[in-house]
XYZ file of C-alpha atoms in Angstrom:
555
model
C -22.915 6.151 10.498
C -20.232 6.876 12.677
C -17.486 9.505 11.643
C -14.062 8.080 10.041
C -10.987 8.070 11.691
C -12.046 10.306 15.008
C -8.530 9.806 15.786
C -7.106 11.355 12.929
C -5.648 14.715 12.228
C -6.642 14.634 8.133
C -9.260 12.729 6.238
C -8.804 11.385 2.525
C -10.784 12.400 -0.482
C -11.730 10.517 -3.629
C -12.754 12.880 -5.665
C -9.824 14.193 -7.590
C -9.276 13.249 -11.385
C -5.760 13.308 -12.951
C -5.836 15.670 -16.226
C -2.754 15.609 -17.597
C 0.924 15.295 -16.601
C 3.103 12.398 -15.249
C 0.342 10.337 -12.929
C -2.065 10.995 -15.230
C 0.041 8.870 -18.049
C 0.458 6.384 -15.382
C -3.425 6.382 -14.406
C -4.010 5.665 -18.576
C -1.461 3.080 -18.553
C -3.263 1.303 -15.408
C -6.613 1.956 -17.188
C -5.711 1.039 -21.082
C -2.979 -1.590 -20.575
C -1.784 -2.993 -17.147
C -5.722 -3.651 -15.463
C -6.859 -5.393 -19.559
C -3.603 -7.647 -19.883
C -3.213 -8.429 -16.550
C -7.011 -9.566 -16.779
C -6.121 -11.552 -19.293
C -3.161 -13.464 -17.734
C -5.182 -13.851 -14.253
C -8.297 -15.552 -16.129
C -6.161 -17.944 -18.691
C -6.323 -21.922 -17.059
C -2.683 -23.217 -18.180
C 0.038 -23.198 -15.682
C -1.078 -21.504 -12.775
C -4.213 -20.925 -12.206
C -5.898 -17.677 -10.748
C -9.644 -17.231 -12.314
C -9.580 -20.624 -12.960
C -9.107 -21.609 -9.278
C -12.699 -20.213 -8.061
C -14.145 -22.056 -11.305
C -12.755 -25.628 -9.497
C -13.804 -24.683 -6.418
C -16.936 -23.850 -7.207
C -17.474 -27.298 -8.981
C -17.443 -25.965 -12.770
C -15.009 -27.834 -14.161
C -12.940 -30.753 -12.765
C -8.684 -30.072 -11.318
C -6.589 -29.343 -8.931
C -5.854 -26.258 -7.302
C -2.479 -24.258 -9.611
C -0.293 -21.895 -8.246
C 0.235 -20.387 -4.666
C -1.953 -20.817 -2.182
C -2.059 -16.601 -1.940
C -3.314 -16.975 -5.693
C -7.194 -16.193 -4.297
C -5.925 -12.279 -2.582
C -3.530 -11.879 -5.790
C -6.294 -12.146 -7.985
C -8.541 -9.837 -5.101
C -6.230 -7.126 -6.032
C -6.685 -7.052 -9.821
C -10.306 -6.807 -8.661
C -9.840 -4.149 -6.834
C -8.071 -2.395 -9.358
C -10.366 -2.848 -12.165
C -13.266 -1.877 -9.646
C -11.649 1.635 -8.552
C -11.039 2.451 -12.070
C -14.853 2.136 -12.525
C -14.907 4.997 -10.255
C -13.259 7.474 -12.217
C -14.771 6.551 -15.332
C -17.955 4.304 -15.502
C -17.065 0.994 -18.185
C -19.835 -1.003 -19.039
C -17.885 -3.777 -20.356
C -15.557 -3.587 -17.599
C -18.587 -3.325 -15.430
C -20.108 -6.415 -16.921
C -16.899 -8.969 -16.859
C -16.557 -7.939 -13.283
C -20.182 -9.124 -12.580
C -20.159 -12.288 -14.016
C -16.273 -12.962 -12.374
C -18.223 -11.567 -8.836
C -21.092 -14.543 -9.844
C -18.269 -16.907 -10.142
C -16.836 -16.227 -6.798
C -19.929 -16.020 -4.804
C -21.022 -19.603 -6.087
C -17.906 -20.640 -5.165
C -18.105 -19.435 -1.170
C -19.424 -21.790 1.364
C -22.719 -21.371 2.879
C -21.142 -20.502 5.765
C -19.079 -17.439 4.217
C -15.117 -19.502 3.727
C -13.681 -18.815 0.882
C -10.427 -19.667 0.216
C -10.222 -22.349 -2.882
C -6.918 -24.542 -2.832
C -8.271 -25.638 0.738
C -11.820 -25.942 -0.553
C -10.506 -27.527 -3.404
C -8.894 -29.952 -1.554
C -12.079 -30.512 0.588
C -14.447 -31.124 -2.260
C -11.538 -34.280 -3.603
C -12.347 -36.035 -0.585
C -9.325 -34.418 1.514
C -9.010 -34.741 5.226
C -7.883 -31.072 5.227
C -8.755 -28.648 8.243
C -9.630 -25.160 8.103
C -6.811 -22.709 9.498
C -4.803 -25.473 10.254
C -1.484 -23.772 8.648
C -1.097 -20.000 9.165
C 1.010 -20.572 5.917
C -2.119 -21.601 4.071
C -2.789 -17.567 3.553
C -6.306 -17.972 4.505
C -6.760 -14.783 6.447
C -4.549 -12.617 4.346
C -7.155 -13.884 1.260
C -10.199 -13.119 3.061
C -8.672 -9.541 3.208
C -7.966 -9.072 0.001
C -11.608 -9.963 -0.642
C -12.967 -7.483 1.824
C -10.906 -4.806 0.492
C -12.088 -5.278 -3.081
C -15.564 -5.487 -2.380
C -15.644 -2.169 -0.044
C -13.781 -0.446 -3.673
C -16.301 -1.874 -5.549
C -19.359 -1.210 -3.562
C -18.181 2.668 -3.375
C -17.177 2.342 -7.180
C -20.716 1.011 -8.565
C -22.871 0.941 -5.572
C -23.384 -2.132 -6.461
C -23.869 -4.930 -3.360
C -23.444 -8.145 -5.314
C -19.264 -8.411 -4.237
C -19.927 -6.287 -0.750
C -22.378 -9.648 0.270
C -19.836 -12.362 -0.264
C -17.114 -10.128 1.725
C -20.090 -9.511 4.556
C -20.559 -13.375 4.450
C -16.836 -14.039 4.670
C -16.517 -11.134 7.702
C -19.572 -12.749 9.378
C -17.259 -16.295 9.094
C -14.454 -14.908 10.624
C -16.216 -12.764 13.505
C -17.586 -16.563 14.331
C -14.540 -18.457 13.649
C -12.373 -15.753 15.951
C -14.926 -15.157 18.069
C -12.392 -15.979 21.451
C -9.097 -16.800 19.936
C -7.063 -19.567 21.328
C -2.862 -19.739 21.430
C -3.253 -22.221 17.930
C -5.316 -19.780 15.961
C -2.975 -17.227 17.162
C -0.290 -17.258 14.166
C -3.183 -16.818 11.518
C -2.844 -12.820 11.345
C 0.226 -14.059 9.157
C 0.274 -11.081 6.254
C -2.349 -9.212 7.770
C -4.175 -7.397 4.878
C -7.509 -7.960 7.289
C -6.713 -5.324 9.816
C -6.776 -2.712 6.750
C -9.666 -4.704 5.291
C -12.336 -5.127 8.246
C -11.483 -1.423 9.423
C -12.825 -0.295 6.164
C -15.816 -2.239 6.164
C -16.581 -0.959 9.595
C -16.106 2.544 7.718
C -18.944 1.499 5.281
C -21.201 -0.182 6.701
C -21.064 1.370 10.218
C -21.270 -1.983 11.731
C -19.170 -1.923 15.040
C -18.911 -6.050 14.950
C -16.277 -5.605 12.019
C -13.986 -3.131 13.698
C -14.107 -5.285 17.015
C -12.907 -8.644 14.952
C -9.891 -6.116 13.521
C -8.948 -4.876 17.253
C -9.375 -8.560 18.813
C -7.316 -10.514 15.242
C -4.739 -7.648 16.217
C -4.468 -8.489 20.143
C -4.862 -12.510 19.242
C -0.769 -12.164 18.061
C -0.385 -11.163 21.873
C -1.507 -15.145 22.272
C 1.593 -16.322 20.199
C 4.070 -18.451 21.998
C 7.571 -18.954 20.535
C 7.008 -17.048 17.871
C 9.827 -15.275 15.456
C 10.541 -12.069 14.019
C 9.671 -13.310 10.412
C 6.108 -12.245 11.719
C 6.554 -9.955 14.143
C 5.558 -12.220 17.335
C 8.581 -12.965 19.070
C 7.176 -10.061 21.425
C 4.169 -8.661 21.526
C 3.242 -5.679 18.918
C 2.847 -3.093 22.121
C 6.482 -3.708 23.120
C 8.026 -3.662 19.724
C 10.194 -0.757 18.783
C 12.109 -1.986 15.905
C 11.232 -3.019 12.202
C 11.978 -6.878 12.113
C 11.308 -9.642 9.687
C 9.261 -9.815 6.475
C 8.887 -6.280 5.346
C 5.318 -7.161 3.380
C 3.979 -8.536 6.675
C 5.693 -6.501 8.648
C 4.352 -3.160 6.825
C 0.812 -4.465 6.184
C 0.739 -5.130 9.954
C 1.795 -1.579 10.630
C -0.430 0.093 8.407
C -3.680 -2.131 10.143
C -2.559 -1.164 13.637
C -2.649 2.549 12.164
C -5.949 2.237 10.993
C -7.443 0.336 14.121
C -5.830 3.628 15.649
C -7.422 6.348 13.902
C -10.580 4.474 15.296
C -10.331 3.463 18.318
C -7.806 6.375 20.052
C -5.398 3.687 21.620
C -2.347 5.420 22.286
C -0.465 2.185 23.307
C -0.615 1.568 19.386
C 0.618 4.756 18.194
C 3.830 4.437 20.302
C 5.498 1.242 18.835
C 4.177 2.382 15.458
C 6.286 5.832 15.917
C 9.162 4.059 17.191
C 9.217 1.479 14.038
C 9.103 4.165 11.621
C 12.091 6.286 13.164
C 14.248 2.609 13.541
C 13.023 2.031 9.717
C 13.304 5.494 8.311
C 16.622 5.913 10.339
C 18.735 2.819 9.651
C 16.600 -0.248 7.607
C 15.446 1.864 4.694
C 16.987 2.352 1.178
C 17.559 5.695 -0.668
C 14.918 4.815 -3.510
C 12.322 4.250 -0.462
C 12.758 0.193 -1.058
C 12.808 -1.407 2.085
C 13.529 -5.426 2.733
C 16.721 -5.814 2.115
C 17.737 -9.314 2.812
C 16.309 -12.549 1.029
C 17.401 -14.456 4.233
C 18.933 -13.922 7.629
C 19.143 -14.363 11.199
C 17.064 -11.902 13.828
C 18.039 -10.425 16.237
C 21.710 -10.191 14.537
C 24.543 -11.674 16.932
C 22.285 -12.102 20.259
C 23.670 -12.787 23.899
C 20.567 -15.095 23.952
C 20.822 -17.396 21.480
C 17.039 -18.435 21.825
C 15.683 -15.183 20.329
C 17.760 -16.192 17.180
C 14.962 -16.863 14.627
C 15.127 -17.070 10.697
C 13.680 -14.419 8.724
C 13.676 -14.064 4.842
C 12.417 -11.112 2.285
C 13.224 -9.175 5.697
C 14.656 -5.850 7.127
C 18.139 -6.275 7.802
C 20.174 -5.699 11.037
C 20.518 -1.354 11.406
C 22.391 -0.116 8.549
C 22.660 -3.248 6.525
C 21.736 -2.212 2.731
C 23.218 -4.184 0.487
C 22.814 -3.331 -3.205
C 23.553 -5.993 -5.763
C 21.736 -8.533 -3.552
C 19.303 -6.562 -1.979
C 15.335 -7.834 -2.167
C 13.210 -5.101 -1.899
C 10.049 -6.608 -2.925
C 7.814 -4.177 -5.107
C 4.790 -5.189 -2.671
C 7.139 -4.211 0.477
C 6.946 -0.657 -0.607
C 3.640 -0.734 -1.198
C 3.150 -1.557 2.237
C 5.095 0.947 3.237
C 3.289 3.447 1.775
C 0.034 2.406 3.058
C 1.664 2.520 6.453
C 2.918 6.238 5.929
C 0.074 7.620 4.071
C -2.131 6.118 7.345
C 0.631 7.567 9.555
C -0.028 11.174 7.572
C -3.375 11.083 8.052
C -3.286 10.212 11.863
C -0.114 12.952 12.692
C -1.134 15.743 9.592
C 3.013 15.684 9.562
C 4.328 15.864 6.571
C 7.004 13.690 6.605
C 4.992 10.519 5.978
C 3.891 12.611 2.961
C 7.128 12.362 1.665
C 7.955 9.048 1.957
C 4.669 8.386 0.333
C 5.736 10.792 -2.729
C 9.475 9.483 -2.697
C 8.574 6.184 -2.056
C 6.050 6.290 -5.425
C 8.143 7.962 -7.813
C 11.484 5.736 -7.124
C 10.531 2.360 -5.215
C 6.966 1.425 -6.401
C 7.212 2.545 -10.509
C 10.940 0.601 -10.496
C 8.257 -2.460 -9.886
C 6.844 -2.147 -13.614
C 8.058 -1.531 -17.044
C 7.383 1.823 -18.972
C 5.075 -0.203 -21.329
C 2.975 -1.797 -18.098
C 3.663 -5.422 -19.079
C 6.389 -6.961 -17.083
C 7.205 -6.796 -13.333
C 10.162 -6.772 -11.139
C 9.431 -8.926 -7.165
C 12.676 -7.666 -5.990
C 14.295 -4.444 -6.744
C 18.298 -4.177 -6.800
C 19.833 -1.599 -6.337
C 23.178 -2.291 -8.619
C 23.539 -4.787 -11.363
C 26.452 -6.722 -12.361
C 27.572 -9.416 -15.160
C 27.993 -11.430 -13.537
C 26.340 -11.230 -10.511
C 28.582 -12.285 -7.247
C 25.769 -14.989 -6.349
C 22.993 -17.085 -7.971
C 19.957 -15.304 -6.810
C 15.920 -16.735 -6.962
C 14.212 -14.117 -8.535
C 15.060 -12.691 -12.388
C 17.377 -9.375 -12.780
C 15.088 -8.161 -15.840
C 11.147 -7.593 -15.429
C 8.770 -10.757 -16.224
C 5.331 -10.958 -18.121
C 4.842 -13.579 -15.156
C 6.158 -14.143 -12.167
C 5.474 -17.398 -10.256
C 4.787 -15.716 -6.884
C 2.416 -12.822 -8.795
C 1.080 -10.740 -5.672
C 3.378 -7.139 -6.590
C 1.678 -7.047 -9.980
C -1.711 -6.477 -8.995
C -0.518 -4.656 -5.884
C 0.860 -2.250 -8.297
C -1.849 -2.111 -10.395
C -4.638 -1.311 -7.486
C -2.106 1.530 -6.036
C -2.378 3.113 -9.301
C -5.962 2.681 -10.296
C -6.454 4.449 -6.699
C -3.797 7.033 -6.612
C -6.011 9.711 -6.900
C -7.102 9.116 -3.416
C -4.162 9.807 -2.206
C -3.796 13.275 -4.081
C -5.116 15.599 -1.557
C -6.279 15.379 2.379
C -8.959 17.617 4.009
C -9.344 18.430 7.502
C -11.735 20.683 9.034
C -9.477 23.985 8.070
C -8.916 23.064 4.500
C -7.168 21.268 2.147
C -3.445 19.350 2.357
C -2.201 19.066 -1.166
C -0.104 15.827 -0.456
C 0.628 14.747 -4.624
C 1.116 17.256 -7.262
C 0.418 16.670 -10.860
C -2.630 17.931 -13.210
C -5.566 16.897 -11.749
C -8.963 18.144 -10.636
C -10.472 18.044 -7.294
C -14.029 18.021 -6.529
C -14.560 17.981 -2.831
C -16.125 18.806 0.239
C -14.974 19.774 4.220
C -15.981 17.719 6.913
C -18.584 20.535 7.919
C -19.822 20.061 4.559
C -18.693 22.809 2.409
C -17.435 22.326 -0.733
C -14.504 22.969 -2.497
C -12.742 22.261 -6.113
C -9.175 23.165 -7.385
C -7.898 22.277 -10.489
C -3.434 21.726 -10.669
C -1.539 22.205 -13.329
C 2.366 21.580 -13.003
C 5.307 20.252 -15.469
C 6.126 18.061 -12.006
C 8.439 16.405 -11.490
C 10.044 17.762 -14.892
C 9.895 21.365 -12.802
C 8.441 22.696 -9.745
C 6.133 25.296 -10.743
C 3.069 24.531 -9.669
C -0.169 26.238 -10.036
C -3.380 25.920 -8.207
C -6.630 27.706 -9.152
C -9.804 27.984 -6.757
C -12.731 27.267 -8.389
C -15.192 28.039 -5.288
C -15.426 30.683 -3.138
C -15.419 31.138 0.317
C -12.915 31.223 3.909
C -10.889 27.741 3.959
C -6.965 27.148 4.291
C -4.889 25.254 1.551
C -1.925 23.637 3.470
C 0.730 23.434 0.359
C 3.317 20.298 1.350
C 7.042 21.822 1.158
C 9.044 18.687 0.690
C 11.936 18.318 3.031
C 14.533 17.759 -0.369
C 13.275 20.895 -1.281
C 13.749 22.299 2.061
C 11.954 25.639 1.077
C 9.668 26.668 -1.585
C 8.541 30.463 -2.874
C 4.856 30.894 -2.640
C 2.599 33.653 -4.581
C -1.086 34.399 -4.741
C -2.926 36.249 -8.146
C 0.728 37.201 -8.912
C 1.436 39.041 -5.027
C 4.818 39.220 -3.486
C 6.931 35.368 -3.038
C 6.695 34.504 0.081
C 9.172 31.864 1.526
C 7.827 28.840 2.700
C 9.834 26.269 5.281
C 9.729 22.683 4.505
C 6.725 21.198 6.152
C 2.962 22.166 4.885
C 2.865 25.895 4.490
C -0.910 27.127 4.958
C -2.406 29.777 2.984
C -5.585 31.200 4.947
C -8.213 33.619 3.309
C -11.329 34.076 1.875
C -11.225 32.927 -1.558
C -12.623 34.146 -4.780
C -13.249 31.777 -7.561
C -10.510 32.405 -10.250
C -7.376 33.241 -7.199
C -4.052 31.688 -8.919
C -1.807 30.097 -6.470
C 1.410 29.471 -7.815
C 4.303 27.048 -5.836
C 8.157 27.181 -6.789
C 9.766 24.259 -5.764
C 13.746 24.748 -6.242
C 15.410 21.323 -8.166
C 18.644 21.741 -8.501
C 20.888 18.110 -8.877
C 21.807 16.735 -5.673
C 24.449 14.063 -4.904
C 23.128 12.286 -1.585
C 25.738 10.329 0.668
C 24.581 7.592 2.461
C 25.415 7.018 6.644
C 28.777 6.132 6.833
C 27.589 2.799 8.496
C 26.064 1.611 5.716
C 29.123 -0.062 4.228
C 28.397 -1.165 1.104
C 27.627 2.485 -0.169
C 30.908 4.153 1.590
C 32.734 6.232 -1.279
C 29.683 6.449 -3.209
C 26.544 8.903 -3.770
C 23.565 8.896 -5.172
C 21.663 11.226 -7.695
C 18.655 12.875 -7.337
C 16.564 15.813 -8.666
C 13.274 17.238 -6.864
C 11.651 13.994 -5.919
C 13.454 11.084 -8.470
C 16.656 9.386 -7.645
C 18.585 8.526 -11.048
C 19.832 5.304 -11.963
C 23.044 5.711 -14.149
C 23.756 2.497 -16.177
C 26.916 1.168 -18.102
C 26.938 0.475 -21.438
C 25.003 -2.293 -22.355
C 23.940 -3.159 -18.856
C-alpha cells in the first residue's frame, strides 16, 4: 500500500470519539434523529423519488424516474452518513437496512459498472437516450458520491458488498475516460469524483484510480468556450480567482487538493493558494458562507465582452456581499470546508483550521434546525417583512426541499466530524477541533497515542487535555487567530503565552500530565471592509468562535 498524502504536511485520524459537550450533542442528533428521519424521507415513493429511483431502475416495480437528476449522489450521501456512524458505534439494524438498500443498488448497476438511474430509467422505457450526453445530467458527480460512500463504508464495516459496485462503477469510468475528447470535456461538472477516486486509490492502493482523478482533472483543460459557472473559461492552472458556482467551484478545489497531496504537482498548489486568498480576502461572508449571488454576470463589467458568461448560486464580483438576498448554499460551505481542511493538511497552517472551525460553528449548523428536521439551501444573512424581492428558495427551514443535496451533505459532515478533530504528523499531534472527546491513535512511525478533552467550548475556553500514554511526542495546540493569543499550562506549571498559530508543546510525557488551554472570549464587534457596501455603518457580533444573530421581535 502506498503511503497517504506524501505531499502533505499532516495526516487525519479517525479514531477520536466525542464524549460530551457541544459536537458531541450534535454527533447524537446526527445519530438518533437527522440520519433515522432523513432515512425515512429518502426511502418513501410519493413525490420525489430517491430509494425508490434504484428500485425502477433496477426493474422492481414499474415508473418513471422523480425528482432531480442529482437525486442518485443525494441519496449517496445519506449513505455515507449512516455508514460512518457505524464506525463509531456498530448498529445491527442500521447495519442490516444498509445491506439490503446496498443489494438494491448493486442489482440495479449495469453489467458494465453505469449507474446512474433517471438515464437508465429512461433506457430501459425504450428511450433513445445517450450516456454522458449532457454534463447537466450529473452523471459523474453521482458516480462520486457512490465512490465516496462505499470507501466510508468499507472502512466502517469492512464489509466489500458497496466497495464492489463503486470498483465496478470506477472500472466504467477509467474505460469510458480512458483518452478524453473536447465533448466529454464538460462532464467534471460538480466534481465530487476527484475527492472520490483519490480516496479509493488511498484504499485500495490501486494506482489506475488516482490516474483517472489526475487525467478527469486535466480533461477541463480540453473545454472550449466554456464559462465561469464551471470554472472552464480558462484552464484550472491559470486561474487565480474564485468564480462561478461556489458548490462546484469548492468541490473542484478541494479534488485538485487532494490529487496534490498525491501526486506533488506544484502547478496545482499555486492557483489553489491564490483562490483561497481572492476568496478569503474579498468573496467570503463573516459567518464563513460563501456564494453570494443567485445569478449574475462573470467577469463583472469586462473590456471584452466575450468573456461575459452567466453564472448563478455563484461568488460575486470582489467585495459584493449582499445580505437580505444573499444565497449561500448550506452545501457551498461544506465545500469549503473540505477544501480548507485538505488545504490544512497539505500546508500544517493553521489558518485553514480556522475557517474549518468558523466555518462549522456559524455557516454549516445555520443549514439545520436545533431539532435536526428541517433545512435551510440558502443562508441569508438579514431578514425582512417584507423582503425587497421575490426570492426561489423559502426564508424558514423545510422538512423537504425540492433540490435536497445540503441535507444529507450536512448530515455526512456530522456523522464524520470526528475525523476532523485532531491531525498527526510525524512529531505529534495538531488538535484542530476542541470539544470532549477521546482520541485513540497512532504516529505515522507507529507509536501510539490517546488523549482524552474536556472543555465547556465554545461556552468558555478552558480547555483541558490529559495524556493517557507515555512517551517523547509534541502536541501542536491550534491558537485561533480571533483569539489572537492563548495562556498555556502543564500539571499546573507557570502560563505560558502562546501566539496565534499552533503552539507546540514538546516533552516526554507521563500518562496522567494535565494540559490546560485558556482561550480569552471577550465580545467582539467585527466591521466589515469598507468596500463591502451593503454592511458600511454596521458590525457584527461575535464571541470566541460564534457570530450572533440578533433578531427583532417577532422576526
Amino acid at each position: 500500500m502506498p503511503q497517504d498524502r506524501p505531499f502533505a504536511r499532516l495526516h487525519p485520524t479517525v479514531a477520536t470519539r466525542w464524549t460530551e459537550g457541544f459536537w458531541s450533542e450534535r454527533f447524537n442528533l446526527c445519530r438518533d434523529v437527522i440520519v433515522p428521519t432523513m432515512g425515512t424521507l429518502l426511502t418513501e415513493t410519493e413525490r420525489i423519488r430517491f430509494l425508490g429511483n434504484f428500485e425502477v431502475a433496477a426493474g422492481l416495480v414499474e415508473g418513471r424516474h422523480r425528482g432531480a437528476k442529482w437525486n442518485d449522489g443525494d441519496f449517496y450521501k445519506w449513505l455515507e452518513a449512516a455508514a460512518a456512524l457505524l464506525a463509531t458505534e456498530m448498529n445491527a439494524a442500521r447495519d442490516a437496512e444498509l445491506d439490503a438498500i446496498i443489494a438494491l443498488i448493486a442489482r440495479a448497476q449495469d453489467p458494465d459498472g453505469y449507474l446512474h438511474t433517471d438515464i437508465q430509467i429512461a433506457r430501459n422505457a425504450g428511450a433513445q437516450v445517450r450516456r454522458f450526453s449532457n454534463p447537466l445530467d450529473f452523471e459523474m458527480y453521482n458516480h462520486g458520491h457512490l465512490i465516496s460512500a462505499a470507501v466510508v463504508h468499507h472502512r466502517a464495516t469492512g464489509k466489500h458488498n458497496l466497495l464492489e459496485v463503486a470498483l465496478k462503477a470506477a472500472d466504467f469510468l477509467d474505460r469510458e475516460f480512458a483518452c478524453p475528447r473536447p465533448e466529454q470535456a464538460r462532464h467534471g461538472i460538480c466534481p465530487s469524483h476527484l475527492m472520490a477516486l483519490t480516496d479509493l486509490y488511498r484504499l485500495t492502493g490501486r494506482k489506475r484510480y488516482l490516474d483517472l482523478a489526475v487525467r478527469l482533472l486535466n480533461m477541463r483543460d480540453l473545454i472550449e468556450h466554456g464559462d465561469d459557472d464551471n470554472q472552464d473559461r480558462i484552464p484550472f492552472r491559470q486561474q487565480t480567482t474564485a468564480h462561478g458556482h461556489a458548490v462546484r467551484a469548492t468541490y473542484l478545489y478541494a479534488g485538485a487538493a487532494d490529487i496534490y497531496s498525491e501526486i506533488g504537482d506544484t502547478s496545482l498548489l499555486v492557483p489553489l493558494q491564490a483562490i483561497w486568498r481572492d476568496l478569503v480576502e474579498k468573496k467570503w461572508y463573516i459567518t464563513g458562507g460563501c456564494g453570494a449571488l443567485f445569478d449574475g454576470a462573470s467577469p463583472d463589467g469586462a473590456v471584452d465582452q466575450t468573456q461575459i458568461t452567466r453564472v448563478h448560486q455563484a461568488f460575486g464580483r470582489p467585495y459584493q456581499l449582499p445580505q437580505s438576498t444573499a444565497h449561500n448554499e448550506t452545501c457551498a460551505a461544506i465545500g469549503n470546508l473540505l477544501w480548507n481542511w485538505r488545504m490544512l493538511l497539505i500546508t500544517g497552517e493553521s489558518r485553514y483550521a480556522d475557517l474549518v472551525e468558523w466555518t462549522l460553528f456559524n455557516s454549516v449548523l445555520a443549514g439545520i434546525s436545533l431539532d435536526g428536521t428541517s433545512f435551510f439551501y440558502t443562508n441569508t444573512l438579514r431578514q425582512l417583512d417584507p423582503m425587497p424581492c421575490d426570492l426561489r428558495w423559502p426564508r424558514r427551514r423545510q422538512k423537504f426541499l425540492s433540490c435536497f443535496c445540503c441535507p444529507p451533505n450536512v448530515a455526512r459532515l456530522l456523522a464524520r466530524l470526528h475525523e476532523y478533530a485532531y491531525a498527526v504528523c510525524h512529531r505529534g499531534i495538531h488538535v484542530v477541533l476542541y470539544g470532549g472527546n477521546r482520541l485513540e491513535t497512532s504516529l505515522p512511525d507507529g507509536r501510539q497515542v490517546r488523549l482524552w478533552q474536556r472543555t465547556r467550548y465554545p461556552v468558555d475556553g478552558e480547555i483541558q487535555l490529559t495524556i493517557e500514554t507515555p512517551g517523547e511526542f509534541s502536541i501542536f495546540l491550534r491558537i485561533p487567530a480571533w483569539a489572537g493569543t492563548g495562556r498555556v499550562r502543564v500539571n499546573s506549571g507557570p502560563a505560558v503565552e502562546a501566539p496565534e498559530g499552533f503552539h507546540e508543546l514538546r516533552r516526554v510525557w507521563r500518562a496522567g500530565d494535565l494540559v490546560e488551554l485558556s482561550l480569552p472570549m471577550p465580545p467582539r464587534l467585527i466591521e466589515a471592509h469598507p468596500w463591502v457596501e451593503e454592511a458600511r455603518n454596521q458590525v457584527a457580533v461575535a464571541r470566541g468562535p460564534v457570530v450572533y444573530c440578533l433578531e427583532s421581535i417577532d422576526l
